[in-house]
């Protein structure tokens, strides 16, 4: 994949918007454009995976919000108010997340929902949507239009190209990987309390540097998504992932059984880069990046989905008003600075991840932690969160970032 390059696009735009990528960000933009009632759009959707029609379930998105967003309701699998954090010694800490709820939706359900909304927009808002199952190889930007060239050599010109193809950041000083293996577990007997989740269980074996945790999200008495997650520099091998998730399921009493009482209905695997690098949402006049490619992934947590929906809502609102679309910063700059310090402290082993995250949840009210992690906290809340962090480890990490380049003076974080 080549980046956006300056040059001459191929004449006038054949469509208004071209979406390069229809993962969370592309789907969310389509959804937001329909909700904002933008009329008469000519849209071209280009992705090697035909998500609007094939609806693959390759990931589950969790996020939290005060109210259940009405437009996502129909794709929601579950929402919870009560969560538990388990310390490294296994001691549980029950959290009431109120007024927040922790939500789960699946990629296939969301794609189906957006496909229905797109069909309705075609009927009621005069949209014309074409899908091309192909990859965008590169994009040429111009003052009035941009041209995308696909892997099969097609050249497609649009007034605006929204690019959510995965891309690496620039100027990263620390990058960890959040990598995980999850099983959707089904049991014949009722085994789960669907009113509460085990949000982070740090009583699992820990890596030398970074952190590992398990979680268990029951959606009904017979079904739960159980995952084993690691933040570390390197991915595990396949046998290691299998062993970790098997061990974790065994600890929860959910090992697969010969009598088929406990089965695996679905396997989820993911790798999310957690970085202090920079993502530029505006690489050209007519090319706009959205999603993880525009910095929507929170460096310290890997959570992305809520920031994606915030970005696309703003962009759709601007397009609906006939204004030039601009992507807002996914997170305030001071949060990105704190993320950079925490990532560095975790990566260089100064910070023991499991006790750190356990204490974060123990020493702060859940609302403060949730708002901090979401990037919506006030400076006062942030000062309180910082007060509960191990100061020596954080100062050491900040000093090491300063010697690598001042984290506060760089626009990149
Ligand atoms: C398994 C998994 C679970 C996750 N769970 C959560 C979660 O619970 N909560 C949360 O907040 N975040 C989660 N994330 C992180 C993040 O929300 C997702 O990665 C999210 O899908 C990012 O959205 P995106 O649109 O930026 O990228 P993607 O959803 O990855 O979409 C990128 C799209 O670009 C397409 N594409 C690739 N190459 C090309 C090309 N050359 N041309 C055109 N299209 C191309 C891909 O096929 C894909 O459809 C998860 C990530 C993974 C991998």
Short mmCIF file of C-alpha atoms and ligand atoms in Angstrom, two decimals:
data_model
loop_
_atom_site.label_atom_id
_atom_site.label_comp_id
_atom_site.label_asym_id
_atom_site.label_seq_id
_atom_site.Cartn_x
_atom_site.Cartn_y
_atom_site.Cartn_z
CA UNK A 1 0.00 0.00 0.00
CA UNK A 2 1.38 3.40 -0.94
CA UNK A 3 0.47 6.58 0.87
CA UNK A 4 -1.50 9.50 -0.47
CA UNK A 5 0.62 11.22 -3.08
CA UNK A 6 0.30 14.72 -4.54
CA UNK A 7 -0.40 15.00 -8.25
CA UNK A 8 -3.19 15.47 -10.73
CA UNK A 9 -6.37 13.50 -10.14
CA UNK A 10 -8.21 12.17 -13.18
CA UNK A 11 -10.50 15.07 -13.98
CA UNK A 12 -13.89 15.69 -12.37
CA UNK A 13 -15.24 13.48 -9.62
CA UNK A 14 -17.39 10.55 -10.69
CA UNK A 15 -18.75 10.22 -7.15
CA UNK A 16 -19.10 12.49 -4.13
CA UNK A 17 -17.46 10.19 -1.62
CA UNK A 18 -15.18 7.20 -1.96
CA UNK A 19 -14.66 5.08 1.14
CA UNK A 20 -11.38 3.15 1.10
CA UNK A 21 -12.13 0.63 3.83
CA UNK A 22 -15.42 -0.34 5.43
CA UNK A 23 -14.39 -1.60 8.84
CA UNK A 24 -15.62 0.19 11.95
CA UNK A 25 -14.80 3.64 10.56
CA UNK A 26 -16.24 3.15 7.07
CA UNK A 27 -19.43 1.58 8.40
CA UNK A 28 -19.74 4.25 11.05
CA UNK A 29 -19.35 7.03 8.47
CA UNK A 30 -22.08 5.52 6.28
CA UNK A 31 -24.28 5.22 9.35
CA UNK A 32 -23.61 8.82 10.41
CA UNK A 33 -24.25 10.21 6.91
CA UNK A 34 -27.62 8.46 6.84
CA UNK A 35 -28.50 9.67 10.34
CA UNK A 36 -27.58 13.25 9.43
CA UNK A 37 -29.92 12.96 6.45
CA UNK A 38 -27.35 13.89 3.79
CA UNK A 39 -29.23 13.71 0.50
CA UNK A 40 -28.33 12.79 -3.06
CA UNK A 41 -24.96 11.20 -2.29
CA UNK A 42 -23.08 9.24 -4.91
CA UNK A 43 -20.92 6.83 -2.93
CA UNK A 44 -18.32 4.29 -3.87
CA UNK A 45 -17.26 1.77 -1.24
CA UNK A 46 -13.97 -0.05 -1.89
CA UNK A 47 -12.74 -2.84 0.35
CA UNK A 48 -11.24 -6.27 -0.41
CA UNK A 49 -13.77 -7.60 2.12
CA UNK A 50 -17.40 -6.96 1.13
CA UNK A 51 -18.57 -6.07 4.62
CA UNK A 52 -21.83 -4.44 3.56
CA UNK A 53 -23.06 -7.62 1.89
CA UNK A 54 -21.11 -10.51 3.42
CA UNK A 55 -21.20 -9.28 7.07
CA UNK A 56 -18.20 -11.24 8.37
CA UNK A 57 -17.99 -11.51 12.17
CA UNK A 58 -14.29 -10.99 12.66
CA UNK A 59 -14.43 -8.84 15.75
CA UNK A 60 -16.47 -7.75 18.72
CA UNK A 61 -16.50 -4.09 19.70
CA UNK A 62 -16.87 -3.05 23.32
CA UNK A 63 -17.13 0.51 24.55
CA UNK A 64 -18.86 2.47 27.28
CA UNK A 65 -21.25 5.39 27.25
CA UNK A 66 -23.71 7.10 29.58
CA UNK A 67 -26.71 6.41 27.43
CA UNK A 68 -27.02 3.51 25.05
CA UNK A 69 -26.54 5.20 21.67
CA UNK A 70 -29.94 4.76 20.01
CA UNK A 71 -28.44 4.26 16.56
CA UNK A 72 -26.35 1.30 17.78
CA UNK A 73 -29.08 -0.33 19.86
CA UNK A 74 -30.08 -2.83 17.18
CA UNK A 75 -26.51 -4.13 16.85
CA UNK A 76 -25.93 -4.46 20.60
CA UNK A 77 -25.40 -7.90 22.04
CA UNK A 78 -25.40 -6.74 25.65
CA UNK A 79 -24.90 -3.79 28.00
CA UNK A 80 -23.75 -4.08 31.61
CA UNK A 81 -23.66 -1.83 34.64
CA UNK A 82 -21.79 -4.07 37.10
CA UNK A 83 -18.19 -5.09 36.51
CA UNK A 84 -15.47 -6.78 38.49
CA UNK A 85 -11.70 -6.30 38.45
CA UNK A 86 -9.64 -9.21 39.81
CA UNK A 87 -6.27 -8.35 41.39
CA UNK A 88 -3.12 -10.44 40.76
CA UNK A 89 -3.92 -12.43 43.94
CA UNK A 90 -7.44 -13.10 42.63
CA UNK A 91 -9.22 -10.72 45.03
CA UNK A 92 -12.26 -9.23 43.33
CA UNK A 93 -13.25 -5.56 43.28
CA UNK A 94 -16.90 -5.00 42.35
CA UNK A 95 -17.56 -1.81 40.37
CA UNK A 96 -20.83 -0.06 39.74
CA UNK A 97 -20.24 1.75 36.45
CA UNK A 98 -23.42 3.83 36.74
CA UNK A 99 -24.19 6.20 34.98
CA UNK A 100 -22.07 4.39 32.39
CA UNK A 101 -22.84 1.09 30.73
CA UNK A 102 -20.30 -1.18 29.12
CA UNK A 103 -21.63 -2.27 25.72
CA UNK A 104 -20.81 -5.03 23.29
CA UNK A 105 -21.70 -5.24 19.62
CA UNK A 106 -20.44 -7.53 16.90
CA UNK A 107 -19.03 -6.47 13.55
CA UNK A 108 -21.51 -8.62 11.61
CA UNK A 109 -24.54 -7.20 13.43
CA UNK A 110 -23.30 -3.66 12.89
CA UNK A 111 -22.57 -4.28 9.20
CA UNK A 112 -26.07 -5.70 8.74
CA UNK A 113 -27.61 -2.69 10.45
CA UNK A 114 -25.61 -0.23 8.35
CA UNK A 115 -26.46 -2.15 5.16
CA UNK A 116 -30.17 -1.73 5.98
CA UNK A 117 -29.68 2.00 6.63
CA UNK A 118 -27.80 2.41 3.37
CA UNK A 119 -30.62 0.64 1.49
CA UNK A 120 -33.11 2.99 3.13
CA UNK A 121 -30.98 6.03 2.26
CA UNK A 122 -30.95 4.84 -1.35
CA UNK A 123 -34.74 4.71 -1.29
CA UNK A 124 -35.43 7.83 0.77
CA UNK A 125 -32.42 10.15 0.54
CA UNK A 126 -31.59 9.60 -3.11
CA UNK A 127 -28.24 7.91 -2.47
CA UNK A 128 -26.52 5.86 -5.10
CA UNK A 129 -24.06 3.41 -3.54
CA UNK A 130 -21.70 1.17 -5.46
CA UNK A 131 -19.52 -1.48 -3.85
CA UNK A 132 -16.21 -2.56 -5.30
CA UNK A 133 -14.56 -5.62 -3.78
CA UNK A 134 -10.96 -4.58 -4.34
CA UNK A 135 -8.08 -2.96 -2.49
CA UNK A 136 -7.07 0.67 -2.89
CA UNK A 137 -3.37 0.73 -3.77
CA UNK A 138 -2.76 4.45 -3.73
CA UNK A 139 -4.55 7.78 -3.78
CA UNK A 140 -3.61 10.92 -5.71
CA UNK A 141 -4.82 14.10 -4.04
CA UNK A 142 -5.83 17.30 -5.83
CA UNK A 143 -7.50 20.61 -4.97
CA UNK A 144 -11.02 19.59 -6.06
CA UNK A 145 -10.95 15.79 -6.21
CA UNK A 146 -8.81 12.76 -5.45
CA UNK A 147 -8.23 9.62 -7.50
CA UNK A 148 -7.83 6.18 -5.97
CA UNK A 149 -6.16 3.42 -7.95
CA UNK A 150 -7.18 -0.09 -7.01
CA UNK A 151 -5.14 -3.28 -6.94
CA UNK A 152 -6.87 -4.35 -10.16
CA UNK A 153 -5.89 -1.06 -11.82
CA UNK A 154 -9.21 0.81 -11.73
CA UNK A 155 -8.92 4.57 -11.27
CA UNK A 156 -11.75 6.14 -9.32
CA UNK A 157 -12.18 9.87 -8.80
CA UNK A 158 -14.19 11.34 -5.93
CA UNK A 159 -14.78 14.76 -4.42
CA UNK A 160 -13.69 13.32 -1.07
CA UNK A 161 -11.83 10.11 -0.33
CA UNK A 162 -12.24 8.74 3.20
CA UNK A 163 -9.34 6.45 3.85
CA UNK A 164 -9.46 3.97 6.74
CA UNK A 165 -6.96 1.47 5.39
CA UNK A 166 -4.79 0.29 8.29
CA UNK A 167 -1.52 2.21 8.41
CA UNK A 168 1.44 2.55 10.75
CA UNK A 169 1.99 5.78 12.69
CA UNK A 170 4.86 8.18 12.16
CA UNK A 171 7.26 9.34 14.88
CA UNK A 172 6.43 6.51 17.27
CA UNK A 173 8.80 6.23 20.20
CA UNK A 174 7.01 3.41 21.98
CA UNK A 175 4.69 0.84 20.48
CA UNK A 176 3.26 -2.15 22.27
CA UNK A 177 0.90 -4.70 20.82
CA UNK A 178 -2.39 -5.55 22.40
CA UNK A 179 -2.92 -9.11 21.28
CA UNK A 180 -5.60 -11.50 22.32
CA UNK A 181 -7.38 -14.77 21.72
CA UNK A 182 -11.03 -15.07 22.65
CA UNK A 183 -13.59 -17.85 22.70
CA UNK A 184 -17.32 -17.46 22.64
CA UNK A 185 -18.17 -20.17 25.16
CA UNK A 186 -21.54 -21.87 25.29
CA UNK A 187 -22.66 -24.11 28.14
CA UNK A 188 -25.62 -26.48 28.24
CA UNK A 189 -26.23 -25.76 31.91
CA UNK A 190 -26.81 -22.14 33.00
CA UNK A 191 -23.37 -21.04 34.22
CA UNK A 192 -23.23 -17.26 33.90
CA UNK A 193 -24.69 -14.23 35.61
CA UNK A 194 -25.40 -11.97 32.62
CA UNK A 195 -25.87 -8.97 34.92
CA UNK A 196 -22.14 -8.62 35.60
CA UNK A 197 -18.87 -8.91 33.76
CA UNK A 198 -15.33 -9.76 34.74
CA UNK A 199 -13.76 -6.76 33.02
CA UNK A 200 -10.08 -7.34 33.81
CA UNK A 201 -8.68 -10.36 35.62
CA UNK A 202 -5.02 -9.86 36.45
CA UNK A 203 -4.64 -13.18 38.23
CA UNK A 204 -3.22 -14.73 35.03
CA UNK A 205 0.51 -15.35 34.40
CA UNK A 206 2.22 -12.06 33.53
CA UNK A 207 4.82 -11.27 30.83
CA UNK A 208 8.24 -9.90 31.93
CA UNK A 209 7.34 -6.51 30.48
CA UNK A 210 3.80 -5.32 29.85
CA UNK A 211 0.66 -6.84 31.27
CA UNK A 212 -1.75 -9.72 30.71
CA UNK A 213 -5.34 -10.14 31.79
CA UNK A 214 -8.35 -12.29 31.11
CA UNK A 215 -11.96 -11.26 30.89
CA UNK A 216 -15.36 -12.85 30.76
CA UNK A 217 -18.38 -11.08 29.26
CA UNK A 218 -21.56 -13.16 29.71
CA UNK A 219 -24.38 -12.30 27.33
CA UNK A 220 -26.86 -14.76 28.83
CA UNK A 221 -26.85 -17.61 31.34
CA UNK A 222 -25.35 -19.99 28.76
CA UNK A 223 -23.00 -17.76 26.73
CA UNK A 224 -19.91 -15.66 27.43
CA UNK A 225 -17.02 -14.16 25.51
CA UNK A 226 -13.87 -15.23 27.33
CA UNK A 227 -10.59 -13.65 26.27
CA UNK A 228 -6.95 -13.72 27.19
CA UNK A 229 -5.18 -10.42 26.39
CA UNK A 230 -1.56 -9.31 26.52
CA UNK A 231 0.07 -5.87 26.10
CA UNK A 232 3.64 -6.62 25.11
CA UNK A 233 6.26 -6.02 22.45
CA UNK A 234 5.69 -9.27 20.58
CA UNK A 235 2.84 -11.53 19.61
CA UNK A 236 2.63 -15.07 20.99
CA UNK A 237 2.85 -18.14 18.82
CA UNK A 238 -0.35 -19.99 17.88
CA UNK A 239 0.29 -22.82 20.38
CA UNK A 240 0.94 -20.20 23.08
CA UNK A 241 -2.37 -18.43 22.42
CA UNK A 242 -4.17 -21.77 22.49
CA UNK A 243 -2.49 -22.68 25.75
CA UNK A 244 -3.23 -19.31 27.38
CA UNK A 245 -6.92 -19.31 26.51
CA UNK A 246 -7.27 -22.98 27.46
CA UNK A 247 -5.61 -22.32 30.83
CA UNK A 248 -7.74 -19.28 31.44
CA UNK A 249 -10.94 -21.13 30.61
CA UNK A 250 -9.87 -23.91 32.94
CA UNK A 251 -9.33 -21.38 35.76
CA UNK A 252 -12.88 -20.14 35.18
CA UNK A 253 -14.19 -23.71 35.14
CA UNK A 254 -15.03 -23.39 31.44
CA UNK A 255 -12.63 -25.87 29.83
CA UNK A 256 -14.09 -27.56 26.74
CA UNK A 257 -15.65 -30.83 27.82
CA UNK A 258 -15.97 -34.17 26.08
CA UNK A 259 -19.64 -34.38 27.03
CA UNK A 260 -20.21 -31.16 25.07
CA UNK A 261 -21.49 -29.32 28.13
CA UNK A 262 -19.05 -26.49 27.38
CA UNK A 263 -18.29 -25.72 23.74
CA UNK A 264 -16.54 -23.04 21.71
CA UNK A 265 -18.98 -21.32 19.37
CA UNK A 266 -16.59 -18.76 17.89
CA UNK A 267 -12.90 -17.83 18.05
CA UNK A 268 -11.73 -14.23 17.97
CA UNK A 269 -8.17 -13.12 17.51
CA UNK A 270 -6.75 -9.64 17.27
CA UNK A 271 -3.64 -7.51 17.36
CA UNK A 272 -4.05 -3.80 18.07
CA UNK A 273 -0.99 -1.54 17.98
CA UNK A 274 -0.83 0.73 21.05
CA UNK A 275 1.47 3.59 20.19
CA UNK A 276 2.49 7.15 20.98
CA UNK A 277 3.06 7.74 17.26
CA UNK A 278 1.25 10.25 15.12
CA UNK A 279 -1.63 9.71 12.69
CA UNK A 280 -2.42 12.58 10.36
CA UNK A 281 -6.14 12.66 9.46
CA UNK A 282 -5.56 15.26 6.74
CA UNK A 283 -2.79 14.14 4.40
CA UNK A 284 -4.19 16.18 1.50
CA UNK A 285 -6.94 18.52 0.34
CA UNK A 286 -9.42 15.86 -0.62
CA UNK A 287 -8.20 12.83 1.30
CA UNK A 288 -9.38 12.36 4.85
CA UNK A 289 -8.36 9.54 7.12
CA UNK A 290 -10.77 8.14 9.66
CA UNK A 291 -10.66 5.38 12.27
CA UNK A 292 -7.47 3.83 13.59
CA UNK A 293 -5.68 5.41 10.61
CA UNK A 294 -6.65 8.80 12.07
CA UNK A 295 -5.48 8.08 15.62
CA UNK A 296 -8.76 6.72 17.02
CA UNK A 297 -7.00 3.97 18.96
CA UNK A 298 -6.24 5.07 22.51
CA UNK A 299 -2.55 4.46 23.06
CA UNK A 300 -2.91 3.21 26.62
CA UNK A 301 -5.88 0.89 26.14
CA UNK A 302 -6.41 -0.03 22.48
CA UNK A 303 -10.05 1.06 22.73
CA UNK A 304 -11.03 2.63 19.41
CA UNK A 305 -14.70 2.18 18.64
CA UNK A 306 -16.16 5.09 20.64
CA UNK A 307 -13.62 7.55 19.20
CA UNK A 308 -14.42 6.30 15.69
CA UNK A 309 -18.10 7.09 16.17
CA UNK A 310 -17.23 10.55 17.56
CA UNK A 311 -15.03 11.26 14.53
CA UNK A 312 -17.54 10.12 11.94
CA UNK A 313 -20.41 11.96 13.61
CA UNK A 314 -18.49 15.25 13.34
CA UNK A 315 -17.48 14.57 9.73
CA UNK A 316 -21.04 13.65 8.70
CA UNK A 317 -22.41 16.74 10.45
CA UNK A 318 -20.00 18.97 8.52
CA UNK A 319 -20.86 17.30 5.21
CA UNK A 320 -24.57 17.65 5.99
CA UNK A 321 -24.02 21.37 6.58
CA UNK A 322 -22.15 21.70 3.30
CA UNK A 323 -18.91 22.48 5.17
CA UNK A 324 -15.41 21.11 4.60
CA UNK A 325 -15.06 17.88 6.57
CA UNK A 326 -12.46 17.96 9.37
CA UNK A 327 -11.66 15.09 11.70
CA UNK A 328 -11.41 16.16 15.34
CA UNK A 329 -8.56 14.94 17.54
CA UNK A 330 -9.56 11.58 18.93
CA UNK A 331 -8.11 12.39 22.37
CA UNK A 332 -6.92 15.59 24.05
CA UNK A 333 -3.20 16.22 23.76
CA UNK A 334 -2.58 15.96 27.49
CA UNK A 335 -4.07 12.45 27.42
CA UNK A 336 -1.73 11.49 24.61
CA UNK A 337 1.21 12.74 26.66
CA UNK A 338 0.10 10.65 29.64
CA UNK A 339 -0.41 7.64 27.37
CA UNK A 340 3.10 8.07 25.99
CA UNK A 341 4.53 8.02 29.51
CA UNK A 342 2.49 5.01 30.59
CA UNK A 343 3.32 3.07 27.43
CA UNK A 344 7.02 3.76 27.92
CA UNK A 345 6.86 2.75 31.60
CA UNK A 346 5.12 -0.51 30.69
CA UNK A 347 7.39 -1.24 27.74
CA UNK A 348 10.67 -0.68 29.57
CA UNK A 349 9.57 -2.67 32.61
CA UNK A 350 9.53 0.25 35.07
CA UNK A 351 5.84 -0.29 35.63
CA UNK A 352 4.44 -3.63 36.76
CA UNK A 353 1.26 -3.63 34.69
CA UNK A 354 -1.00 -5.89 36.76
CA UNK A 355 -0.63 -4.04 40.10
CA UNK A 356 -0.77 -0.70 38.27
CA UNK A 357 -4.11 -1.35 36.55
CA UNK A 358 -5.53 -3.03 39.64
CA UNK A 359 -4.71 0.03 41.73
CA UNK A 360 -6.06 2.38 39.07
CA UNK A 361 -9.48 0.75 39.49
CA UNK A 362 -9.20 0.33 43.26
CA UNK A 363 -8.08 3.86 44.08
CA UNK A 364 -10.41 5.78 41.77
CA UNK A 365 -14.18 5.83 41.37
CA UNK A 366 -15.12 3.90 38.20
CA UNK A 367 -16.60 7.00 36.56
CA UNK A 368 -13.28 8.84 36.91
CA UNK A 369 -11.36 5.97 35.31
CA UNK A 370 -13.89 5.57 32.49
CA UNK A 371 -13.89 9.28 31.68
CA UNK A 372 -10.11 9.39 31.84
CA UNK A 373 -9.74 6.39 29.51
CA UNK A 374 -12.32 7.85 27.15
CA UNK A 375 -10.53 11.19 26.91
CA UNK A 376 -13.46 13.14 28.36
CA UNK A 377 -12.10 13.72 31.88
CA UNK A 378 -11.45 17.15 33.34
CA UNK A 379 -7.92 18.26 34.35
CA UNK A 380 -9.04 17.87 37.97
CA UNK A 381 -10.06 14.24 37.39
CA UNK A 382 -6.78 13.64 35.60
CA UNK A 383 -4.78 15.10 38.50
CA UNK A 384 -6.62 12.69 40.81
CA UNK A 385 -5.85 9.73 38.52
CA UNK A 386 -2.19 10.75 38.28
CA UNK A 387 -2.08 10.95 42.07
CA UNK A 388 -2.83 7.22 42.21
CA UNK A 389 -0.05 6.27 39.76
CA UNK A 390 3.41 5.13 40.92
CA UNK A 391 5.28 8.43 40.63
CA UNK A 392 8.84 7.09 40.39
CA UNK A 393 8.06 4.79 37.47
CA UNK A 394 6.16 7.52 35.66
CA UNK A 395 8.83 10.17 36.24
CA UNK A 396 11.51 7.75 35.03
CA UNK A 397 9.50 6.98 31.90
CA UNK A 398 8.86 10.70 31.27
CA UNK A 399 12.58 11.40 31.64
CA UNK A 400 13.42 8.64 29.18
CA UNK A 401 10.95 10.13 26.69
CA UNK A 402 12.51 13.56 27.13
CA UNK A 403 15.91 12.17 26.26
CA UNK A 404 14.31 10.53 23.19
CA UNK A 405 12.58 13.84 22.31
CA UNK A 406 10.42 16.10 24.43
CA UNK A 407 6.94 14.53 24.59
CA UNK A 408 5.34 17.83 25.51
CA UNK A 409 6.81 19.84 22.66
CA UNK A 410 6.03 17.45 19.84
CA UNK A 411 2.85 17.86 17.87
CA UNK A 412 3.03 14.13 17.14
CA UNK A 413 1.57 12.93 20.39
C1 LIG B 1 -10.45 -8.61 16.97
C2 LIG B 1 -10.50 -7.16 17.37
C3 LIG B 1 -11.33 -6.78 18.41
C4 LIG B 1 -11.39 -5.43 18.79
N1 LIG B 1 -12.20 -5.09 19.83
C5 LIG B 1 -12.31 -3.79 20.17
C6 LIG B 1 -13.19 -3.40 21.21
O1 LIG B 1 -13.81 -4.24 21.86
N2 LIG B 1 -13.33 -2.08 21.48
C7 LIG B 1 -12.64 -1.12 20.79
O2 LIG B 1 -12.83 0.06 21.04
N3 LIG B 1 -11.77 -1.48 19.83
C8 LIG B 1 -11.58 -2.78 19.51
N4 LIG B 1 -10.71 -3.13 18.52
C9 LIG B 1 -9.88 -2.07 17.91
C10 LIG B 1 -10.64 -1.26 16.85
O3 LIG B 1 -11.89 -0.86 17.29
C11 LIG B 1 -10.85 -2.04 15.60
O4 LIG B 1 -9.62 -2.41 15.06
C12 LIG B 1 -11.66 -1.25 14.56
O5 LIG B 1 -12.12 -2.20 13.66
C13 LIG B 1 -10.86 -0.15 13.86
O6 LIG B 1 -11.67 0.42 12.86
P1 LIG B 1 -11.07 0.93 11.48
O7 LIG B 1 -12.19 1.18 10.57
O8 LIG B 1 -10.09 2.00 11.75
O9 LIG B 1 -10.22 -0.31 10.95
P2 LIG B 1 -10.80 -1.70 10.48
O10 LIG B 1 -12.07 -2.01 11.17
O11 LIG B 1 -9.67 -2.66 10.59
O12 LIG B 1 -11.16 -1.46 8.95
C14 LIG B 1 -10.19 -1.30 7.96
C15 LIG B 1 -10.84 -1.77 6.67
O13 LIG B 1 -9.94 -1.50 5.61
C16 LIG B 1 -10.00 -2.59 4.73
N5 LIG B 1 -8.81 -2.56 3.90
C17 LIG B 1 -7.58 -3.07 4.16
N6 LIG B 1 -6.76 -2.81 3.14
C18 LIG B 1 -7.47 -2.12 2.23
C19 LIG B 1 -7.17 -1.56 0.96
N7 LIG B 1 -5.95 -1.65 0.43
N8 LIG B 1 -8.14 -0.90 0.30
C20 LIG B 1 -9.39 -0.77 0.82
N9 LIG B 1 -9.72 -1.28 2.02
C21 LIG B 1 -8.78 -1.94 2.71
C22 LIG B 1 -10.14 -3.80 5.62
O14 LIG B 1 -10.65 -4.93 4.91
C23 LIG B 1 -11.11 -3.27 6.65
O15 LIG B 1 -12.45 -3.51 6.29
C24 LIG B 1 -10.61 -4.46 18.12
C25 LIG B 1 -9.76 -4.87 17.10
C26 LIG B 1 -9.70 -6.20 16.73
C27 LIG B 1 -8.74 -6.59 15.65
#
